[in-house]
Every structure is written in C-alpha cells, then in structure tokens.
Amino acid sequence: MHNRKLRFDVVVVGGGTAGVAAAIGASNVGARTLLIEKNPYFGGAATHSSVLTFCGFFAQQEPIMQVVGGVGDQVLQELRRLGIYEGPYRNPNSGNVIVLLDAEATKYALDRKVMEAGVTPRLHCQVIEAHVDGGEVQSVVAVDHGGRITVEATAFVDASGEANLTALAGGPVRFGDHEGQVQAGTLVFRIGGVPSDAPLDRKLFEAAIQKAKQQGVTSVTKERGMVLRLPGTRDVLAMFADEDVNGLDAASLTAAEMSARHQAWSYLDIFRRYVPGFEQAYLVQTGPAIGIRETRHVIGEYVLTGEDVINGVRHPDAVARGGWPVEIHRAGQPAIYHQIRDRSFYDIPLRSLRVRGFQNLWCAGRIISCDPIAFASARVMGTAFATGHAAGVAAAYYAATKTVDPAAVRHELLRQGAYI
C-alpha cells in the first residue's frame, strides 16, 4: 500500500448525473478536472439503482417545455445517437413528463461525454478524508485497492449524493427534514417475459396486490407503484418495494436491501398470479442498490424554499431551472405531488450551491441547500444535471480567479448551452 499524490484545479466527488455535469462543465471552462466515483461506472441512481427515468428535464405543462439544457442535453443527444432517446414521454398514469433510459446505453453515453470533455476519471475510488484550512478545502484523501491517494485542488464540488465531502470537511449539513425524517428508499426491479401488448394499467397491479393481501400475503409494502416499459429491451420497470432506511448506515442499508429483495420476489409472484400477461414473467434484475432518495442536505448561503418552488420564483443569480413537481415518498404509500405554478419551472440560485462558510466548496444534485418541500422537487436527476453543471462552472471560475461572479457564471453556462 502506498500514498500517491495528485494535483488538479477542480475535484468533483461523485459521478452521478450531477457529478458528471459538474466535471464536464468545469473542464469546458479550461480547468484540469478530476471526477471521483466509487462505483465501476457513472450515472448514480440511473445506472446503480436502475432508476431508468430522467425526471426534471421538462416542465409538466402542455405543450412540453424543456428546462434543462447544457451537459444534460448533450447526454440526451448521445442517447439519441445510440438509439435510446426518442424524446420526452408523458406517463399516462401520472401525467409526468420523463425520459426513459437503458442502463448500458446510459453508462456508455456518460463515459463518452466525460472523455470527450477531457475530464480525468477515477472509478472504483472513494473519498475518506478532507483537509481544510481557512475556510477552504485544501485536499481530499481517497482510497482504492492500492491504498491512499491525496488530491490537492483549488476548488471542489460535492456531488456525492450523501454530502460526504461536506461532512468530511466539517461543513454544515442537516439529516433529512427538520425532524430527521427521510423519504422512503425504493428498490427498483426489472421484469422480463411480458408480451409487448400486455396492458400496464396501474389499476391492474393495484387490484392484484390487494387480492394477494386479502389472501394473506404480508411481505409487500406498496399497492400503488410505477410500472413502465423500457426502450430497447422492452423489459418492464417496477417501482414498488419501499423501505424505511438510513442511507448512511450500513446496518440499516443491509436490512433494507435484503427486505426489499424479498419484496421484489413477492411482487413478481403476485403479478404472475393475478396480472394478465405476466404469467411467464421473470426477474431480470433488482437494484443493484436500493434507490436512496434522501440522507444529508448541505446548508448553503441560501436555502431554497418550498414557496420558491411552488410559486415558480425567479432569482437574479439563477444558474439552473427546476421543472419537476414536489414529489414526496413515504414507505408503502402512494407518492404525494404538488405542482409548480402553471406547471412551469422555478430558478435555483448560485447561493444554494455554495456551502455556507466555505470559499471553494460547491454542492450539486440532491444535496443542494433546500428545505424539505423544495428538496422533494430539486432532488431528481434531470435537475441534478443542471445544478451539477452550474456548480462545476462556478468551481472552475473560482479555481481561475479566486472569486465568484454570478453574472460571469451565468454567462459561461449560457455559452455552454444551459437553460437559465
């Protein structure tokens, strides 16, 4: 085991949609950028939890309006070239506008965009320490199977999903809502062997689950979930297996993963028995990891509020747009939605991406500075592309100038094709 030392302008921790966008955005400014991800591939929840829907690229109004451009849109166009993306899809059950994905194409598309941008990627690598001096993160320590890697940089972006970098740096964070409660986690599972003409009406699944419960089945939580047919393979994606879980705690995660896998097999059995077209269905995949919606939140220079979101508030230092409705998940219950005014969008200010008390640390993705209601909208992956892109550009500007001018960040984001 040996300790290697590296030096970059910008280090991005976490390679989900927010981290990929941050790294590409920073590199596009000219910053030497390192992207650190613990998994063998980029994509976060999309690729590691099979959440094969990008939510938040589009507002919910009619006609459909795209509210996220920039790096996120470049990824959509890469998916289009791979034959996966055919435009937005309005879910007939919920009415929400989403982008349907294929996991392997998403991994490959993200690889391509990261490499094209000149980002230095490090997969299979996890940050375990942060060294801080005078309100600035000076370096991080990561580990791989070869030992420790110390990385110095001028600016950092926390896109870890759990605010790991901010917490390691001693920055201000909040766990869950103001009472410490978090939204439910869900293990997504994929089902094969379903004829392409089999109806996927939500009511069929709800009736089947209710019938099974009446006959004594107790191993499932939710009666109303989401069922979608995926592009390419035509497999069916099912989101039913909810768990109350602390996504920071290995013991809690272990119990949730194992319980949720039991649920997935139970749901499959119910669908085979009671849902037309599912008689020959089989389980293609669970996870790999349970989908964690919420753990830590960063406290930034501004806390985005539920009123900002619901009222579609505009901000002078806006660097991203949120177009997904407020969506709250409690284990075993149907999702609760609150629409944005006019089903339009709201602004996310740069102040919500800068970690309070730090000069050179930004946050992106589901951990941005939000109250519980705003979080329930801003957490989704399409919006994470937008906040990541903005955080990466801000970090690169700081690395070059040791200052942050919101007008300059906005100008550069527009140059890179972002919608603000």
Coordinates of C-alpha atoms in Angstrom, one line a residue:
M1 CA 0.0 0.0 0.0
H2 CA 1.4 3.4 -0.9
N3 CA 0.2 7.0 -0.9
R4 CA 0.0 8.7 -4.3
K5 CA -0.2 12.5 -4.7
L6 CA -2.2 14.3 -7.4
R7 CA -2.9 18.0 -8.2
F8 CA -5.9 19.4 -10.1
D9 CA -7.7 22.7 -10.5
V10 CA -11.2 21.2 -9.7
V11 CA -12.1 17.9 -7.9
V12 CA -15.6 16.6 -8.2
V13 CA -16.7 13.9 -5.7
G14 CA -19.4 11.6 -7.0
G15 CA -20.1 10.5 -10.6
G16 CA -23.9 10.6 -10.8
T17 CA -25.7 12.9 -13.1
A18 CA -24.7 16.0 -11.0
G19 CA -21.0 15.0 -10.8
V20 CA -20.7 14.2 -14.5
A21 CA -22.2 17.5 -15.4
A22 CA -20.0 19.4 -12.8
A23 CA -16.8 17.8 -14.2
I24 CA -17.7 18.4 -17.8
G25 CA -18.8 22.0 -17.0
A26 CA -15.6 22.7 -15.2
S27 CA -13.4 21.1 -17.9
N28 CA -15.2 23.2 -20.6
V29 CA -14.1 26.3 -18.7
G30 CA -10.5 25.1 -19.0
A31 CA -10.0 23.7 -15.5
R32 CA -7.9 20.5 -15.0
T33 CA -10.7 18.4 -13.5
L34 CA -10.8 15.1 -11.6
L35 CA -14.0 13.1 -11.3
I36 CA -14.0 10.5 -8.4
E37 CA -16.7 7.8 -8.3
K38 CA -16.9 4.7 -6.0
N39 CA -18.8 2.6 -8.5
P40 CA -17.5 0.9 -11.7
Y41 CA -19.5 3.3 -13.9
F42 CA -21.0 6.8 -13.8
G43 CA -24.7 7.6 -13.6
G44 CA -25.6 7.2 -9.9
A45 CA -29.2 6.2 -9.3
A46 CA -29.9 5.7 -13.0
T47 CA -27.2 3.1 -13.5
H48 CA -26.6 1.8 -10.0
S49 CA -30.2 1.7 -8.7
S50 CA -32.0 1.1 -12.1
V51 CA -33.9 4.3 -11.8
L52 CA -34.2 4.3 -15.6
T53 CA -36.1 7.6 -15.9
F54 CA -34.6 11.0 -16.0
C55 CA -37.1 13.3 -14.3
G56 CA -36.8 17.1 -14.4
F57 CA -35.6 17.7 -18.0
F58 CA -39.0 19.0 -18.9
A59 CA -41.7 21.1 -17.1
Q60 CA -45.1 19.4 -16.8
Q61 CA -47.1 21.9 -18.9
E62 CA -48.6 21.4 -22.3
P63 CA -47.0 21.9 -24.8
I64 CA -44.0 20.2 -23.2
M65 CA -41.1 22.7 -22.4
Q66 CA -37.5 21.6 -21.9
V67 CA -36.0 23.4 -18.9
V68 CA -32.6 21.7 -18.7
G69 CA -30.0 22.1 -21.4
G70 CA -26.2 22.2 -21.3
V71 CA -24.4 19.0 -20.4
G72 CA -27.7 17.2 -19.6
D73 CA -29.0 17.8 -23.1
Q74 CA -25.6 16.7 -24.6
V75 CA -26.2 13.4 -22.8
L76 CA -29.7 13.1 -24.2
Q77 CA -28.3 13.7 -27.7
E78 CA -25.7 10.9 -27.1
L79 CA -28.5 8.6 -26.1
R80 CA -30.4 9.6 -29.2
R81 CA -27.3 8.6 -31.3
L82 CA -27.3 5.3 -29.5
G83 CA -31.0 4.7 -30.5
I84 CA -32.4 5.0 -26.9
Y85 CA -33.8 8.5 -26.6
E86 CA -36.8 9.3 -28.8
G87 CA -38.0 12.5 -27.0
P88 CA -39.9 13.1 -23.8
Y89 CA -42.5 10.6 -22.6
R90 CA -45.7 11.6 -20.7
N91 CA -46.6 8.9 -18.3
P92 CA -50.3 8.1 -19.0
N93 CA -50.8 7.2 -15.3
S94 CA -49.2 10.1 -13.5
G95 CA -49.1 12.7 -16.4
N96 CA -45.4 13.4 -15.5
V97 CA -43.0 14.1 -18.4
I98 CA -39.9 11.8 -18.2
V99 CA -37.1 10.4 -20.3
L100 CA -36.9 6.6 -20.5
L101 CA -33.4 5.1 -20.3
D102 CA -31.4 2.0 -20.9
A103 CA -28.8 1.3 -18.2
E104 CA -26.0 0.1 -20.5
A105 CA -26.5 2.9 -23.0
T106 CA -26.5 5.4 -20.2
K107 CA -23.2 4.1 -18.8
Y108 CA -21.6 4.3 -22.3
A109 CA -23.1 7.7 -23.1
L110 CA -21.7 9.2 -19.8
D111 CA -18.3 7.6 -20.5
R112 CA -18.1 9.2 -23.9
K113 CA -19.1 12.7 -22.7
V114 CA -16.6 12.6 -19.8
M115 CA -13.8 11.5 -22.1
E116 CA -14.7 14.0 -24.8
A117 CA -14.6 16.8 -22.3
G118 CA -11.0 15.9 -21.2
V119 CA -12.0 15.1 -17.6
T120 CA -9.7 12.7 -15.7
P121 CA -12.0 9.9 -14.4
R122 CA -11.3 7.7 -11.4
L123 CA -13.8 4.9 -10.9
H124 CA -13.5 2.3 -8.0
C125 CA -12.3 5.2 -5.8
Q126 CA -13.8 6.6 -2.6
V127 CA -13.0 9.8 -0.7
I128 CA -12.5 9.2 3.0
E129 CA -10.9 12.4 4.3
A130 CA -10.9 16.2 3.6
H131 CA -8.3 18.6 4.8
V132 CA -9.5 22.2 5.5
D133 CA -7.7 25.4 6.2
G134 CA -9.0 29.0 6.5
G135 CA -12.5 28.2 5.1
E136 CA -11.1 26.3 2.1
V137 CA -10.8 22.6 1.3
Q138 CA -7.1 22.1 0.6
S139 CA -7.1 18.4 -0.4
V140 CA -9.0 15.1 -0.1
V141 CA -7.8 11.6 0.5
A142 CA -9.3 8.8 -1.5
V143 CA -8.7 5.1 -1.4
D144 CA -8.6 2.3 -4.0
H145 CA -7.4 -1.2 -3.6
G146 CA -3.8 0.1 -4.0
G147 CA -4.0 2.4 -1.0
R148 CA -4.4 6.1 -0.4
I149 CA -4.5 8.9 -3.0
T150 CA -4.1 12.5 -1.8
V151 CA -5.5 15.0 -4.2
E152 CA -4.9 18.8 -3.9
A153 CA -7.1 21.3 -5.8
T154 CA -8.1 24.9 -5.8
A155 CA -11.9 24.2 -5.8
F156 CA -14.2 21.2 -5.0
V157 CA -17.7 20.1 -5.9
D158 CA -19.6 17.7 -3.6
A159 CA -21.9 15.7 -5.9
S160 CA -21.7 12.6 -3.6
G161 CA -25.5 12.2 -3.1
E162 CA -24.9 12.0 0.7
A163 CA -23.0 15.2 1.2
N164 CA -20.0 13.1 2.1
L165 CA -17.3 15.7 1.1
T166 CA -19.1 18.5 3.0
A167 CA -19.5 16.3 6.1
L168 CA -15.8 15.2 6.0
A169 CA -14.8 18.9 5.7
G170 CA -16.8 19.8 8.8
G171 CA -19.3 21.8 6.7
P172 CA -22.9 22.5 7.8
V173 CA -25.3 19.6 6.9
R174 CA -28.8 18.5 8.0
F175 CA -30.0 14.9 8.0
G176 CA -33.5 14.6 6.5
D177 CA -36.2 17.1 7.3
H178 CA -36.3 19.3 10.3
E179 CA -37.3 16.2 12.5
G180 CA -34.6 14.0 11.0
Q181 CA -37.1 12.0 8.9
V182 CA -36.1 11.0 5.3
Q183 CA -38.1 10.0 2.3
A184 CA -38.5 6.2 1.7
G185 CA -36.0 4.3 -0.3
T186 CA -37.2 2.1 -3.1
L187 CA -35.6 -1.0 -4.7
V188 CA -36.4 -0.9 -8.4
F189 CA -36.7 -4.2 -10.2
R190 CA -36.8 -5.2 -13.9
I191 CA -39.2 -7.9 -15.2
G192 CA -38.9 -9.8 -18.5
G193 CA -41.1 -12.2 -20.3
V194 CA -44.1 -9.8 -20.6
P195 CA -45.7 -9.6 -24.1
S196 CA -45.4 -6.2 -25.7
D197 CA -49.1 -5.9 -25.9
A198 CA -49.8 -6.6 -22.3
P199 CA -51.6 -3.7 -20.6
L200 CA -49.6 -1.8 -17.9
D201 CA -52.6 -0.1 -16.3
R202 CA -51.8 0.9 -12.7
K203 CA -55.3 -0.3 -11.6
L204 CA -54.4 -3.9 -12.7
F205 CA -51.4 -4.0 -10.4
E206 CA -53.2 -2.3 -7.5
A207 CA -56.1 -4.9 -7.7
A208 CA -53.6 -7.8 -7.9
I209 CA -51.7 -6.6 -4.8
Q210 CA -55.0 -6.0 -2.9
K211 CA -56.2 -9.5 -3.8
A212 CA -52.9 -11.1 -2.6
K213 CA -53.1 -9.2 0.7
Q214 CA -56.7 -10.4 1.2
Q215 CA -55.3 -13.9 0.8
G216 CA -52.7 -13.4 3.5
V217 CA -49.6 -12.1 1.7
T218 CA -47.9 -9.7 4.1
S219 CA -44.4 -9.4 2.5
V220 CA -45.1 -6.3 0.3
T221 CA -45.5 -2.7 1.2
K222 CA -47.0 -0.5 -1.6
E223 CA -50.2 -1.1 -3.5
R224 CA -49.8 1.7 -6.0
G225 CA -46.4 1.9 -7.7
M226 CA -45.0 2.8 -11.1
V227 CA -44.8 0.3 -14.0
L228 CA -43.1 1.4 -17.3
R229 CA -41.9 -0.4 -20.4
L230 CA -38.3 0.3 -21.1
P231 CA -36.9 1.2 -24.6
G232 CA -34.7 -1.3 -26.4
T233 CA -35.2 -4.5 -24.3
R234 CA -38.9 -3.9 -23.7
D235 CA -38.5 -5.1 -20.2
V236 CA -40.8 -3.7 -17.6
L237 CA -39.5 -1.5 -14.8
A238 CA -41.4 -1.7 -11.5
M239 CA -41.1 0.7 -8.5
F240 CA -43.0 -0.9 -5.6
A241 CA -40.5 -2.2 -3.0
D242 CA -40.3 0.6 -0.4
E243 CA -38.2 0.6 2.7
D244 CA -37.6 3.0 5.6
V245 CA -33.8 3.2 5.5
N246 CA -31.0 5.3 6.8
G247 CA -28.8 5.5 3.7
L248 CA -25.7 6.5 5.7
D249 CA -25.8 3.4 8.0
A250 CA -24.5 0.0 6.8
A251 CA -26.7 -1.9 9.2
S252 CA -29.8 -0.1 8.1
L253 CA -28.9 -0.4 4.4
T254 CA -28.2 -4.2 4.8
A255 CA -31.6 -4.8 6.3
A256 CA -33.3 -2.7 3.7
E257 CA -31.6 -4.3 0.7
M258 CA -32.4 -7.8 1.9
S259 CA -36.0 -7.0 2.8
A260 CA -36.6 -5.2 -0.5
R261 CA -35.2 -8.1 -2.5
H262 CA -37.7 -10.3 -0.6
Q263 CA -40.4 -7.9 -1.6
A264 CA -39.3 -7.9 -5.3
W265 CA -39.8 -11.7 -5.5
S266 CA -43.1 -11.4 -3.7
Y267 CA -44.3 -8.8 -6.1
L268 CA -43.2 -11.0 -9.1
D269 CA -45.2 -13.9 -7.7
I270 CA -48.3 -11.7 -7.3
F271 CA -48.0 -10.3 -10.8
R272 CA -47.6 -13.8 -12.3
R273 CA -50.7 -15.0 -10.5
Y274 CA -53.0 -12.0 -10.9
V275 CA -51.9 -9.7 -13.7
P276 CA -52.8 -10.6 -17.3
G277 CA -49.7 -11.0 -19.5
F278 CA -47.4 -11.7 -16.6
E279 CA -47.9 -15.4 -16.4
Q280 CA -44.4 -16.2 -17.8
A281 CA -42.7 -13.1 -16.3
Y282 CA -39.3 -13.5 -14.7
L283 CA -37.0 -11.2 -12.6
V284 CA -34.2 -9.7 -14.8
Q285 CA -32.6 -7.6 -12.1
T286 CA -33.0 -5.9 -8.8
G287 CA -31.1 -2.7 -8.0
P288 CA -28.1 -3.3 -8.0
A289 CA -28.5 -0.9 -5.0
I290 CA -31.7 0.3 -3.3
G291 CA -32.6 3.8 -4.5
I292 CA -31.9 6.2 -1.7
R293 CA -33.8 9.5 -2.1
E294 CA -32.6 11.4 0.9
T295 CA -29.9 11.5 3.6
R296 CA -27.9 14.6 4.3
H297 CA -28.6 18.1 3.0
V298 CA -25.9 20.8 2.7
I299 CA -26.7 24.2 4.3
G300 CA -25.7 26.8 1.7
E301 CA -25.6 30.6 1.5
Y302 CA -29.3 30.4 0.6
V303 CA -31.9 27.7 1.5
L304 CA -34.2 27.2 -1.4
T305 CA -37.8 27.0 0.0
G306 CA -41.0 25.2 -0.9
E307 CA -42.5 28.6 -1.6
D308 CA -39.8 29.3 -4.1
V309 CA -40.6 26.0 -5.9
I310 CA -44.4 26.0 -5.8
N311 CA -44.6 29.7 -6.8
G312 CA -42.0 29.4 -9.6
V313 CA -39.9 32.1 -8.1
R314 CA -37.1 33.7 -10.2
H315 CA -33.7 34.7 -8.7
P316 CA -31.2 37.2 -10.1
D317 CA -28.3 34.7 -9.6
A318 CA -30.2 31.8 -11.1
V319 CA -27.9 29.1 -12.5
A320 CA -30.4 26.2 -13.1
R321 CA -34.1 25.5 -13.5
G322 CA -36.3 23.0 -11.7
G323 CA -39.3 21.7 -13.5
W324 CA -40.3 18.6 -11.6
P325 CA -43.3 18.8 -9.2
V326 CA -42.8 18.3 -5.5
E327 CA -42.9 14.5 -5.0
I328 CA -42.9 13.0 -1.5
H329 CA -42.5 9.3 -0.8
R330 CA -43.4 7.6 2.5
A331 CA -42.9 3.9 2.7
G332 CA -45.9 1.9 1.5
Q333 CA -47.9 4.9 0.5
P334 CA -48.6 6.5 -2.9
A335 CA -46.4 9.4 -3.9
I336 CA -47.8 12.8 -3.0
Y337 CA -47.4 15.5 -5.6
H338 CA -47.7 19.3 -5.6
Q339 CA -47.4 21.1 -8.9
I340 CA -45.3 24.2 -9.6
R341 CA -47.4 27.2 -10.5
D342 CA -48.6 27.0 -14.2
R343 CA -46.8 23.6 -14.3
S344 CA -43.8 25.7 -15.3
F345 CA -40.4 26.0 -13.6
Y346 CA -38.5 27.8 -10.7
D347 CA -35.0 29.2 -10.5
I348 CA -32.2 27.6 -8.5
P349 CA -29.8 30.4 -7.3
L350 CA -26.0 30.0 -7.2
R351 CA -26.2 30.8 -3.5
S352 CA -27.9 27.4 -2.9
L353 CA -24.9 25.6 -4.4
R354 CA -22.2 27.3 -2.4
V355 CA -21.6 25.6 1.0
R356 CA -22.0 28.1 3.9
G357 CA -18.7 29.1 5.5
F358 CA -16.5 27.8 2.6
Q359 CA -14.9 29.8 -0.2
N360 CA -14.1 27.0 -2.6
L361 CA -16.7 24.2 -2.0
W362 CA -19.9 23.8 -4.0
C363 CA -22.7 21.2 -3.8
A364 CA -24.8 19.7 -6.6
G365 CA -27.6 17.2 -7.1
R366 CA -30.0 16.1 -4.4
I367 CA -27.9 17.6 -1.6
I368 CA -28.2 21.2 -2.6
S369 CA -29.4 23.7 0.0
C370 CA -33.1 23.2 0.2
D371 CA -35.9 23.0 2.8
P372 CA -37.9 19.6 2.8
I373 CA -40.5 20.7 0.3
A374 CA -38.0 22.2 -2.2
F375 CA -35.9 19.1 -1.9
A376 CA -38.8 16.9 -2.9
S377 CA -38.6 18.6 -6.3
A378 CA -35.0 19.5 -6.8
R379 CA -33.6 16.0 -6.0
V380 CA -34.4 14.4 -9.4
M381 CA -31.7 13.6 -11.9
G382 CA -32.6 16.0 -14.7
T383 CA -32.4 18.9 -12.3
A384 CA -29.2 17.3 -10.9
F385 CA -27.6 17.7 -14.4
A386 CA -28.5 21.4 -14.2
T387 CA -27.2 22.1 -10.6
G388 CA -24.1 20.0 -11.3
H389 CA -23.3 21.9 -14.5
A390 CA -23.6 25.2 -12.6
A391 CA -21.5 24.0 -9.6
G392 CA -18.8 22.8 -11.9
V393 CA -18.6 26.1 -13.8
A394 CA -18.6 28.1 -10.5
A395 CA -15.8 25.9 -9.2
A396 CA -13.7 26.4 -12.3
Y397 CA -14.2 30.1 -12.2
Y398 CA -13.0 30.1 -8.6
A399 CA -10.0 28.0 -9.5
A400 CA -9.0 30.5 -12.1
T401 CA -9.8 33.8 -10.3
K402 CA -10.3 33.1 -6.6
T403 CA -13.6 34.9 -6.8
V404 CA -17.1 34.0 -8.0
D405 CA -19.1 36.5 -10.0
P406 CA -22.7 35.1 -10.5
A407 CA -23.0 37.1 -13.8
A408 CA -19.9 35.5 -15.2
V409 CA -21.0 32.0 -14.1
R410 CA -24.4 32.7 -15.8
H411 CA -22.7 33.9 -19.0
E412 CA -20.5 30.8 -19.2
L413 CA -23.4 28.5 -18.6
L414 CA -25.3 30.2 -21.4
R415 CA -22.2 29.8 -23.6
Q416 CA -22.3 26.1 -22.8
G417 CA -25.9 25.8 -23.8
A418 CA -27.6 25.7 -20.3
Y419 CA -31.1 27.0 -19.8
I420 CA -31.2 29.7 -17.1

